[in-house]
PDB file of C-alpha atoms in Angstrom:
ATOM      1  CA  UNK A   1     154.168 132.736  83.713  1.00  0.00           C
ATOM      2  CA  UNK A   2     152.589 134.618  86.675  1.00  0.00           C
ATOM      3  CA  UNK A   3     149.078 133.025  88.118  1.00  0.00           C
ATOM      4  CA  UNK A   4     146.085 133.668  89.596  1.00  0.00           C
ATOM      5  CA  UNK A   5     145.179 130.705  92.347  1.00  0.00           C
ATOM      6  CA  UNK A   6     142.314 129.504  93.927  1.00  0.00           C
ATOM      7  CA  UNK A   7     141.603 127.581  96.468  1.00  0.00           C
ATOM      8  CA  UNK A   8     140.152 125.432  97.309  1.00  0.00           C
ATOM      9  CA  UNK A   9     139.310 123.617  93.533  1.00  0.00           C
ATOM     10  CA  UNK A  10     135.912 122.658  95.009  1.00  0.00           C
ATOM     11  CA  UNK A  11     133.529 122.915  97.504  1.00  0.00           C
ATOM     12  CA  UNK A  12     130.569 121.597  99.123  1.00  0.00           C
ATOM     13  CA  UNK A  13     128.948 122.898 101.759  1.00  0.00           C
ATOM     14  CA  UNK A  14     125.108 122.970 103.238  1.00  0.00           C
ATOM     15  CA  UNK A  15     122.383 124.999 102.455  1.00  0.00           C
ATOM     16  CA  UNK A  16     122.893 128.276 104.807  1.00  0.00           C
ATOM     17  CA  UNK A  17     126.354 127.608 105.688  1.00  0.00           C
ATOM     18  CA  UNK A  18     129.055 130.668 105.168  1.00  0.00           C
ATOM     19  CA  UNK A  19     131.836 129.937 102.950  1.00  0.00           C
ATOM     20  CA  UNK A  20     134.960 131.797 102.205  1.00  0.00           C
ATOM     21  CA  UNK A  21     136.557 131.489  98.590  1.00  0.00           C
ATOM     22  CA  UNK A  22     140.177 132.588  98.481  1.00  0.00           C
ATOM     23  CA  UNK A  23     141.995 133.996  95.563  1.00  0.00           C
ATOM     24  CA  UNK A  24     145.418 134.921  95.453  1.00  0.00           C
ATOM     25  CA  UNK A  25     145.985 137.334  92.196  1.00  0.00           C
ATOM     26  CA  UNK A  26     148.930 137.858  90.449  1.00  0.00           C
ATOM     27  CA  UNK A  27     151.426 139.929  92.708  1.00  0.00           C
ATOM     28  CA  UNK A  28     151.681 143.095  91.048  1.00  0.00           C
ATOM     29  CA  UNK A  29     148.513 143.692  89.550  1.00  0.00           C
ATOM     30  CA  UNK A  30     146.129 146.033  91.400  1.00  0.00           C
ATOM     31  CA  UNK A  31     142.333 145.132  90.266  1.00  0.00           C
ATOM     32  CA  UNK A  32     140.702 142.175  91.874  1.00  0.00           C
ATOM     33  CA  UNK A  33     137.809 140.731  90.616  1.00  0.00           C
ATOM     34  CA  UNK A  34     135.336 138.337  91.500  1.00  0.00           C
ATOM     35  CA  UNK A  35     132.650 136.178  88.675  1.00  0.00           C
ATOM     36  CA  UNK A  36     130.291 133.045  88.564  1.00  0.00           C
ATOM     37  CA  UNK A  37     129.185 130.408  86.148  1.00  0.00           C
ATOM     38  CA  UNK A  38     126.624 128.705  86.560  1.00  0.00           C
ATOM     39  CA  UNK A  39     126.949 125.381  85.199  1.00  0.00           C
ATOM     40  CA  UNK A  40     126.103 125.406  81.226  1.00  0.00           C
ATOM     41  CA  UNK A  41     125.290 129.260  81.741  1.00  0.00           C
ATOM     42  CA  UNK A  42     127.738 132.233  80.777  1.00  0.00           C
ATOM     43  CA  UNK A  43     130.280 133.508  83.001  1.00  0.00           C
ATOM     44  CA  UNK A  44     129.051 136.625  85.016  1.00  0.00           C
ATOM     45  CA  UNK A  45     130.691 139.631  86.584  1.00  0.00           C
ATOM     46  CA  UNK A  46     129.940 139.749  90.242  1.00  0.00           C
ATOM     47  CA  UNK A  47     132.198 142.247  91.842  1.00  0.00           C
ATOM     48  CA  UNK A  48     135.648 144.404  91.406  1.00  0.00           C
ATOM     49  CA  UNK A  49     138.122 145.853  93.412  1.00  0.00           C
ATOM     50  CA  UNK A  50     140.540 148.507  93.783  1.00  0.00           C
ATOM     51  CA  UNK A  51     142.606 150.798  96.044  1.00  0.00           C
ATOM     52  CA  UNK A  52     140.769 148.324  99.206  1.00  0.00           C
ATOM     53  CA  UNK A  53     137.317 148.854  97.923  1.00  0.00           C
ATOM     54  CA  UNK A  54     134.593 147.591  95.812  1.00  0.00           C
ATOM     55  CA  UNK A  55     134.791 149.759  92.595  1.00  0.00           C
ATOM     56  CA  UNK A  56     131.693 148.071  90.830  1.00  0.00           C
ATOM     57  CA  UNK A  57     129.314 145.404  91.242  1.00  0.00           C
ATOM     58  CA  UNK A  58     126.338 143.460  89.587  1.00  0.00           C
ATOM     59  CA  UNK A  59     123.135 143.027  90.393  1.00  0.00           C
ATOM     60  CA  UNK A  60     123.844 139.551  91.691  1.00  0.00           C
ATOM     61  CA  UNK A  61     126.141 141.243  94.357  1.00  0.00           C
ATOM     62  CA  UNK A  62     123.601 141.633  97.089  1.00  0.00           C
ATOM     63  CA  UNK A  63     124.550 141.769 100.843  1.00  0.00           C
ATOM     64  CA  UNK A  64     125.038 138.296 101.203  1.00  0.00           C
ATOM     65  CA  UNK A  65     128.547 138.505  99.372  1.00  0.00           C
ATOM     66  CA  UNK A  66     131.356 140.524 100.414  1.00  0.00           C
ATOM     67  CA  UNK A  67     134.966 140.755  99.231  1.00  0.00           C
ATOM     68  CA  UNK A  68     137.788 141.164 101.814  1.00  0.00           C
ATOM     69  CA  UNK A  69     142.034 141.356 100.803  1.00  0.00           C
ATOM     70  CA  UNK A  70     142.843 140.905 104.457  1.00  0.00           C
ATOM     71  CA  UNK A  71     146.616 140.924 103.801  1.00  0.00           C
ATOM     72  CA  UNK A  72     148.757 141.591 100.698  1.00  0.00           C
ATOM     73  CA  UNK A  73     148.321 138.790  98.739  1.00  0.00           C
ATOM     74  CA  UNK A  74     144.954 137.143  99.330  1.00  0.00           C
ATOM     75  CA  UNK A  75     141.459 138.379  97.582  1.00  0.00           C
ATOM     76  CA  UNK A  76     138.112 136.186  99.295  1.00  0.00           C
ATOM     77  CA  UNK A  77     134.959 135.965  98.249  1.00  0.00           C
ATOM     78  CA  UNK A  78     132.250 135.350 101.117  1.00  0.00           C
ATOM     79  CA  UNK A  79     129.105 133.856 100.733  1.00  0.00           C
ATOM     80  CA  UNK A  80     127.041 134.439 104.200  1.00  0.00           C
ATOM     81  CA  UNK A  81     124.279 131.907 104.048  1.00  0.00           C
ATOM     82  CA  UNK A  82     124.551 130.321 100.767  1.00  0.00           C
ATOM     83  CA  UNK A  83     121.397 129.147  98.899  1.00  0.00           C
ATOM     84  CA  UNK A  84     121.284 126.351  96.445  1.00  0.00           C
ATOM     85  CA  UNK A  85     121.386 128.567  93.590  1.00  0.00           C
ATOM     86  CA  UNK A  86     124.348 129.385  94.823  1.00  0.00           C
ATOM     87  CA  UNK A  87     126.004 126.177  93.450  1.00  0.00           C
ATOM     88  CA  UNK A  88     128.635 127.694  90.667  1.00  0.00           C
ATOM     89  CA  UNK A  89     132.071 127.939  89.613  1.00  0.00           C
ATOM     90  CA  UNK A  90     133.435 131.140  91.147  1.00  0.00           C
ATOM     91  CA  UNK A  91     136.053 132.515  89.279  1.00  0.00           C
ATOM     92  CA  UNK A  92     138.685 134.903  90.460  1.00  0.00           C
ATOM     93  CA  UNK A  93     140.731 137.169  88.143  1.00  0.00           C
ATOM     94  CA  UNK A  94     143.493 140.350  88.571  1.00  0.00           C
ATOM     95  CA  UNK A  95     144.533 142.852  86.354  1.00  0.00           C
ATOM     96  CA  UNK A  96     147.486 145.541  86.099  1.00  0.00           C
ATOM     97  CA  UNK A  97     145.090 148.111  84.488  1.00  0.00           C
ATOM     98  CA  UNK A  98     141.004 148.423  84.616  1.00  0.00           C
ATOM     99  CA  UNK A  99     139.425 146.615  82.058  1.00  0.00           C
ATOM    100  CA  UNK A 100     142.923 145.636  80.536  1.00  0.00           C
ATOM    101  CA  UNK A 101     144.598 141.716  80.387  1.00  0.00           C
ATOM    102  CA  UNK A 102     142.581 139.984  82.995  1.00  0.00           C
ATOM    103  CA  UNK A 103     144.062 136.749  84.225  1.00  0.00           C
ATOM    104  CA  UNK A 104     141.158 134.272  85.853  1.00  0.00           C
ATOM    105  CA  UNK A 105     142.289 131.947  88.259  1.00  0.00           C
ATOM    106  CA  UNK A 106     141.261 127.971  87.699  1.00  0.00           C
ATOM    107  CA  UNK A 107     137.930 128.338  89.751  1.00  0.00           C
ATOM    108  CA  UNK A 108     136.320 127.195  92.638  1.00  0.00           C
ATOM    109  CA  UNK A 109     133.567 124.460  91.964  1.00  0.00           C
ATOM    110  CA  UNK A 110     130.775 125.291  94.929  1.00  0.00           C
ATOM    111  CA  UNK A 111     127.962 123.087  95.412  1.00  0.00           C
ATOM    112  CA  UNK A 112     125.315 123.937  98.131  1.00  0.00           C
ATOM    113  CA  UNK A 113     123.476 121.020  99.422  1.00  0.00           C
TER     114      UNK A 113
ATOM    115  CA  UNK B   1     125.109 149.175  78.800  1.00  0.00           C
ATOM    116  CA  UNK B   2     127.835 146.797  77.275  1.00  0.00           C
ATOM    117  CA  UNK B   3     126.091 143.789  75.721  1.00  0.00           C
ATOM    118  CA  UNK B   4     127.760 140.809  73.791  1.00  0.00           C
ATOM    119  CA  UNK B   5     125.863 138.230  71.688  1.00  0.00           C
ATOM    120  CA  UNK B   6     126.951 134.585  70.099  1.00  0.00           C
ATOM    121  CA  UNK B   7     124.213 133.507  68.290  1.00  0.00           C
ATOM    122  CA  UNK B   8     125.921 130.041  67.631  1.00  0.00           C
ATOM    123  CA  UNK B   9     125.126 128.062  70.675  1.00  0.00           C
ATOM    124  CA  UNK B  10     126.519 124.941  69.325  1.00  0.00           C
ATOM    125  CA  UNK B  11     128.712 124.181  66.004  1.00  0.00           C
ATOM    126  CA  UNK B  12     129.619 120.527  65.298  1.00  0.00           C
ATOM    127  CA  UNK B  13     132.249 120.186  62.289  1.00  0.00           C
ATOM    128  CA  UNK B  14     134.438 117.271  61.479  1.00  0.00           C
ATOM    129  CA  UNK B  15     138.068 117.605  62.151  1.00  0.00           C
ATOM    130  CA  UNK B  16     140.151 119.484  59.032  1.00  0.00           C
ATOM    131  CA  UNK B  17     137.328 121.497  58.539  1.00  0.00           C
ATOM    132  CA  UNK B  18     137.191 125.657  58.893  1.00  0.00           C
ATOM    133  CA  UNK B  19     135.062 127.497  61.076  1.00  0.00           C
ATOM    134  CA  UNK B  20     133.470 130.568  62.016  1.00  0.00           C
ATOM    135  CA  UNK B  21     132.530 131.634  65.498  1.00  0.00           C
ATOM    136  CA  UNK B  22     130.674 134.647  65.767  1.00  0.00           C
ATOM    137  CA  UNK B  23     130.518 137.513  68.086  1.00  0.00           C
ATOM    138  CA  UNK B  24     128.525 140.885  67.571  1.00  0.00           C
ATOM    139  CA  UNK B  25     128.669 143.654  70.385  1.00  0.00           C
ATOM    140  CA  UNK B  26     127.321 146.919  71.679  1.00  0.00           C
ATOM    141  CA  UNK B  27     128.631 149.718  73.878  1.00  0.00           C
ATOM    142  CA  UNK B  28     128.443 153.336  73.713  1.00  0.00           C
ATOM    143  CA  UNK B  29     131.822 153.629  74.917  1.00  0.00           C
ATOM    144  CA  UNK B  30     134.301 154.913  71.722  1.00  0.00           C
ATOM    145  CA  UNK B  31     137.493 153.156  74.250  1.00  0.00           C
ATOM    146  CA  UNK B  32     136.925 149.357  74.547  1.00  0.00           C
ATOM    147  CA  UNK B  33     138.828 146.080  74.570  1.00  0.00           C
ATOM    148  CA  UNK B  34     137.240 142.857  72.774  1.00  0.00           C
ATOM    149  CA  UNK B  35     138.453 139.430  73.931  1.00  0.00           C
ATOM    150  CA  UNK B  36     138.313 135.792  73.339  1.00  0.00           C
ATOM    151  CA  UNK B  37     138.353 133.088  75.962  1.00  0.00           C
ATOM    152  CA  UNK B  38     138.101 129.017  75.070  1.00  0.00           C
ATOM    153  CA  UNK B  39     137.120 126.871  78.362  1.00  0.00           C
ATOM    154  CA  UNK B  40     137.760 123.554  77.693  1.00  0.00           C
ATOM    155  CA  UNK B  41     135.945 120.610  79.729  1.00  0.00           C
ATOM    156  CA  UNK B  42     138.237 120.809  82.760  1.00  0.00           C
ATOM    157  CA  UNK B  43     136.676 124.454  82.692  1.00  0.00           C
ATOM    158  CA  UNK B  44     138.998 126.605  83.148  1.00  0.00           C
ATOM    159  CA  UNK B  45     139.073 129.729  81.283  1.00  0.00           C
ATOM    160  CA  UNK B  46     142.510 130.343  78.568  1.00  0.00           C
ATOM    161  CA  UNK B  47     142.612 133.731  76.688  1.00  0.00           C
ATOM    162  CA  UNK B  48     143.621 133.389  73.588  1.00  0.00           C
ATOM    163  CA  UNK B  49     143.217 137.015  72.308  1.00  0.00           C
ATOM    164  CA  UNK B  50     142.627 141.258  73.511  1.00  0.00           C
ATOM    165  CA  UNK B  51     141.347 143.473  70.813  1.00  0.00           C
ATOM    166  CA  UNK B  52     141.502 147.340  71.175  1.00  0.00           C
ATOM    167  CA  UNK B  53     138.460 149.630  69.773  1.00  0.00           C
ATOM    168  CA  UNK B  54     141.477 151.409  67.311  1.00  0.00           C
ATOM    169  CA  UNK B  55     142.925 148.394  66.327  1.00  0.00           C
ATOM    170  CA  UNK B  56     140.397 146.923  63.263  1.00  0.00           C
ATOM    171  CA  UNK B  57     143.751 145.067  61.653  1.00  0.00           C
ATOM    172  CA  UNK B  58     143.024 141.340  61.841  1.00  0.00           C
ATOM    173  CA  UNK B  59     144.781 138.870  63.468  1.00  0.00           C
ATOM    174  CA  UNK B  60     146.654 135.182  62.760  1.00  0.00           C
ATOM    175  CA  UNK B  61     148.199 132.796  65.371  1.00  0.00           C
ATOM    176  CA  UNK B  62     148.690 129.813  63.951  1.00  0.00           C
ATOM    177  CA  UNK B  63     145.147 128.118  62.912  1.00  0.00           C
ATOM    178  CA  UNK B  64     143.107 131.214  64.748  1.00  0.00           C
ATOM    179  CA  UNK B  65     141.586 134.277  62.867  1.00  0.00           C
ATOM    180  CA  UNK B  66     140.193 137.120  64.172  1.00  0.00           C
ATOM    181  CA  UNK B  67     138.294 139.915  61.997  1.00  0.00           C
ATOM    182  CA  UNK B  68     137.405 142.415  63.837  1.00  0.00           C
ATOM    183  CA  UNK B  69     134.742 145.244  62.211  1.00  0.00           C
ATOM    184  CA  UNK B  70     133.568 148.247  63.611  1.00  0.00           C
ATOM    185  CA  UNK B  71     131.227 148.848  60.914  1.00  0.00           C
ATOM    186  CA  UNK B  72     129.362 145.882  62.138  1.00  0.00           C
ATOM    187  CA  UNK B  73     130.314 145.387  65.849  1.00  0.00           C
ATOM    188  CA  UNK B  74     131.694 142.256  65.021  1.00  0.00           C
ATOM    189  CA  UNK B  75     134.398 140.216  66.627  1.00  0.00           C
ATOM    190  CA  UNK B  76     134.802 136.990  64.893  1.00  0.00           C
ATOM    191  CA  UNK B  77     137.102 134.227  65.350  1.00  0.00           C
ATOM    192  CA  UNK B  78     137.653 131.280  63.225  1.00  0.00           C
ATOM    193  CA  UNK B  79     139.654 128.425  63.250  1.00  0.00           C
ATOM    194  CA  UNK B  80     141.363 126.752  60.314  1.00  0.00           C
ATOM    195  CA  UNK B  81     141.762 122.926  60.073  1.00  0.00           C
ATOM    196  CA  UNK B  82     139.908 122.117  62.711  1.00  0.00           C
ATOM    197  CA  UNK B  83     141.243 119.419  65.600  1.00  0.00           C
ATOM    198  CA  UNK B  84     139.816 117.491  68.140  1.00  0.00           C
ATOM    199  CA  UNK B  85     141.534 119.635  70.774  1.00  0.00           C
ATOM    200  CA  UNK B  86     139.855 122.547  69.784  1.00  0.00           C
ATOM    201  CA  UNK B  87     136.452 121.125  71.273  1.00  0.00           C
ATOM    202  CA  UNK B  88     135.245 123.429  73.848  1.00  0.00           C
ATOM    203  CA  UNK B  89     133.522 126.396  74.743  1.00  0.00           C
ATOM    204  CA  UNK B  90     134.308 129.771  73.256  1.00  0.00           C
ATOM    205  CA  UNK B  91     133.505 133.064  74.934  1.00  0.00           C
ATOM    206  CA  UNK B  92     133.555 136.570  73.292  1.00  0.00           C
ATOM    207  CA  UNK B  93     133.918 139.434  76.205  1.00  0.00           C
ATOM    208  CA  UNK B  94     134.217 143.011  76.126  1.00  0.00           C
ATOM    209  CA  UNK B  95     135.374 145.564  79.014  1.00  0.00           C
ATOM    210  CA  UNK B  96     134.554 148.885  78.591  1.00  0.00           C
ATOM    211  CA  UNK B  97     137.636 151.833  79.413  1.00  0.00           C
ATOM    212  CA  UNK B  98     134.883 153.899  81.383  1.00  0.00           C
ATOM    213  CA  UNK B  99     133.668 150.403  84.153  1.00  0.00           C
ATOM    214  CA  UNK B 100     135.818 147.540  85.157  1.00  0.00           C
ATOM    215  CA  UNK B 101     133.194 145.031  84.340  1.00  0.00           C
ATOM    216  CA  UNK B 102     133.954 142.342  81.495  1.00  0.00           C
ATOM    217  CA  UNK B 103     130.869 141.046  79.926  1.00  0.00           C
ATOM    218  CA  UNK B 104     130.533 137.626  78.722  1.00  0.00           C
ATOM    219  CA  UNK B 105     128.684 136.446  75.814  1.00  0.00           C
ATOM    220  CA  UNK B 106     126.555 133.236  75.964  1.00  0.00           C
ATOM    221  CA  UNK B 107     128.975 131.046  75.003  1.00  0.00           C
ATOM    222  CA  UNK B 108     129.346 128.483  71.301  1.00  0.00           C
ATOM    223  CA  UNK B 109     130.128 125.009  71.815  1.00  0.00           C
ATOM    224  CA  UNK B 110     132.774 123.608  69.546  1.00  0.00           C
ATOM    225  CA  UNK B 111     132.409 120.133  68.834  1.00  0.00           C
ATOM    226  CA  UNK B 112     135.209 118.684  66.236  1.00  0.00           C
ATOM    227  CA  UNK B 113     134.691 114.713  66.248  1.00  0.00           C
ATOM    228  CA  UNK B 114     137.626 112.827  64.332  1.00  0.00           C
TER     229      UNK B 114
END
C-alpha cells in the first residue's frame, strides 16, 4: 500500500536554528499538507498545498514557516528560527482530492533545545 | 468555521467490555467528510474510517461501529469486546468540501487493561 514518508523520525535542534522537515507524499496524489501535535495536545492543521502554492493556512502559519516541493516528489516544511514551543510532532499528509482520503506520513518528532 | 468536539478525554474499561466514543460536530457546509483516526503510543496516526455528509447508513468492520446522525451532528464510534490493543488515542476529524483544512477533535484516551 502506497505511503507517505518522513524524514527524518526525529529531530533536535537549538533554540533559533532553521530546520527543514521533508515529506515525500504518495506519488500521484496532488494536495500536500503540512500539521503539528503538540505533545498530549490535538493534532493541528498548519498549511496545504496545491498546483505549487499554499492553498490555505492556519493561524499558526506565520512567516517563520514556509513550504517548498523543490522537485517532484519531495514536500518540506521549514522552520526559520525555531522557538521552544516549537517542539512537536510534525505530521505530513497527501491527498488525490481536497479534503478527500488523506494519508499522514509517520511524523517527525522535533525538539528545540 | 468547522469545529469538532470529544467530550471524553479519557475512558478506562476492562478488556471484553463495549464502548462508546463520542464525537459531535459543526460546519455550515451541507458537503463534508467525517473521519476517524486511532494513534497508538508509537504515535502515528491509522485511519480507520471516511464518512460522507449523504451517507447517514452506519457502519461495521469487525469489532468497530460507527453511527453517524445528522440530526445530532454526531459521529460516534464504538468498539465491541474491547482488547488491550485497542488502547490508544482516538481522533474524530472533519474536512469541509468548500477548504482543504481537516480539523481535529481533542482527542479520548482508550485505556483497556486485561
Amino acid at each position: 500500500e502506497p505511503e507517505v514518508t518522513q524524514t527524518p523520525s526525529h529531530q533536535v535542534t537549538q533554540m533559533g536554528q532553521e530546520v527543514i522537515l521533508r515529506c515525500v507524499p504518495i506519488s500521484n496524489h496532488l494536495y500536500f499538507y503540512w500539521y503539528r501535535q503538540i505533545l498530549g495536545q490535538k493534532v493541528e492543521f498548519l498549511v496545504s498545498f496545491y498546483n505549487n502554492e499554499i492553498s490555505e493556512k492556519s493561524e499558526i502559519f506565520d512567516d517563520q514557516f514556509s513550504v517548498e516541493r523543490p522537485d517532484g516528489s519531495n514536500f518540506t516544511l521549514k522552520i526559520r528560527s525555531t522557538k521552544l514551543e516549537d517542539s512537536a510532532m510534525y505530521f505530513c499528509a497527501s491527498s488525490e482530492r481536497q479534503s478527500y482520503g488523506y494519508t499522514f506520513g509517520s511524523g517527525t518528532r522535533l525538539t528545540v533545545v | 468555521a468547522q469545529k469538532v468536539t470529544q467530550a471524553q478525554t479519557e475512558i478506562s474499561v476492562v478488556e471484553k467490555e463495549d464502548v462508546t466514543l463520542d464525537c459531535v460536530y459543526e460546519t455550515r457546509d451541507t458537503t463534508y467528510y467525517l473521519f476517524w483516526y486511532k494513534q497508538p503510543p508509537s504515535g502515528e496516526l491509522v485511519f480507520l474510517i471516511r464518512r460522507n455528509s449523504f451517507d447517514e447508513q452506519n457502519e461495521i468492520s469487525g469489532r468497530y461501529s460507527w453511527n453517524f446522525q445528522k440530526s445530532t451532528s454526531s459521529f460516534n464510534f464504538t468498539i465491541t469486546a474491547s482488547q488491550v490493543v485497542d488502547s490508544a488515542v482516538y481522533f474524530c476529524a472533519l474536512s469541509e468540501t468548500s477548504g482543504s483544512r481537516l480539523t481535529f477533535g481533542e482527542g479520548t484516551q482508550l485505556t483497556v487493561n486485561p
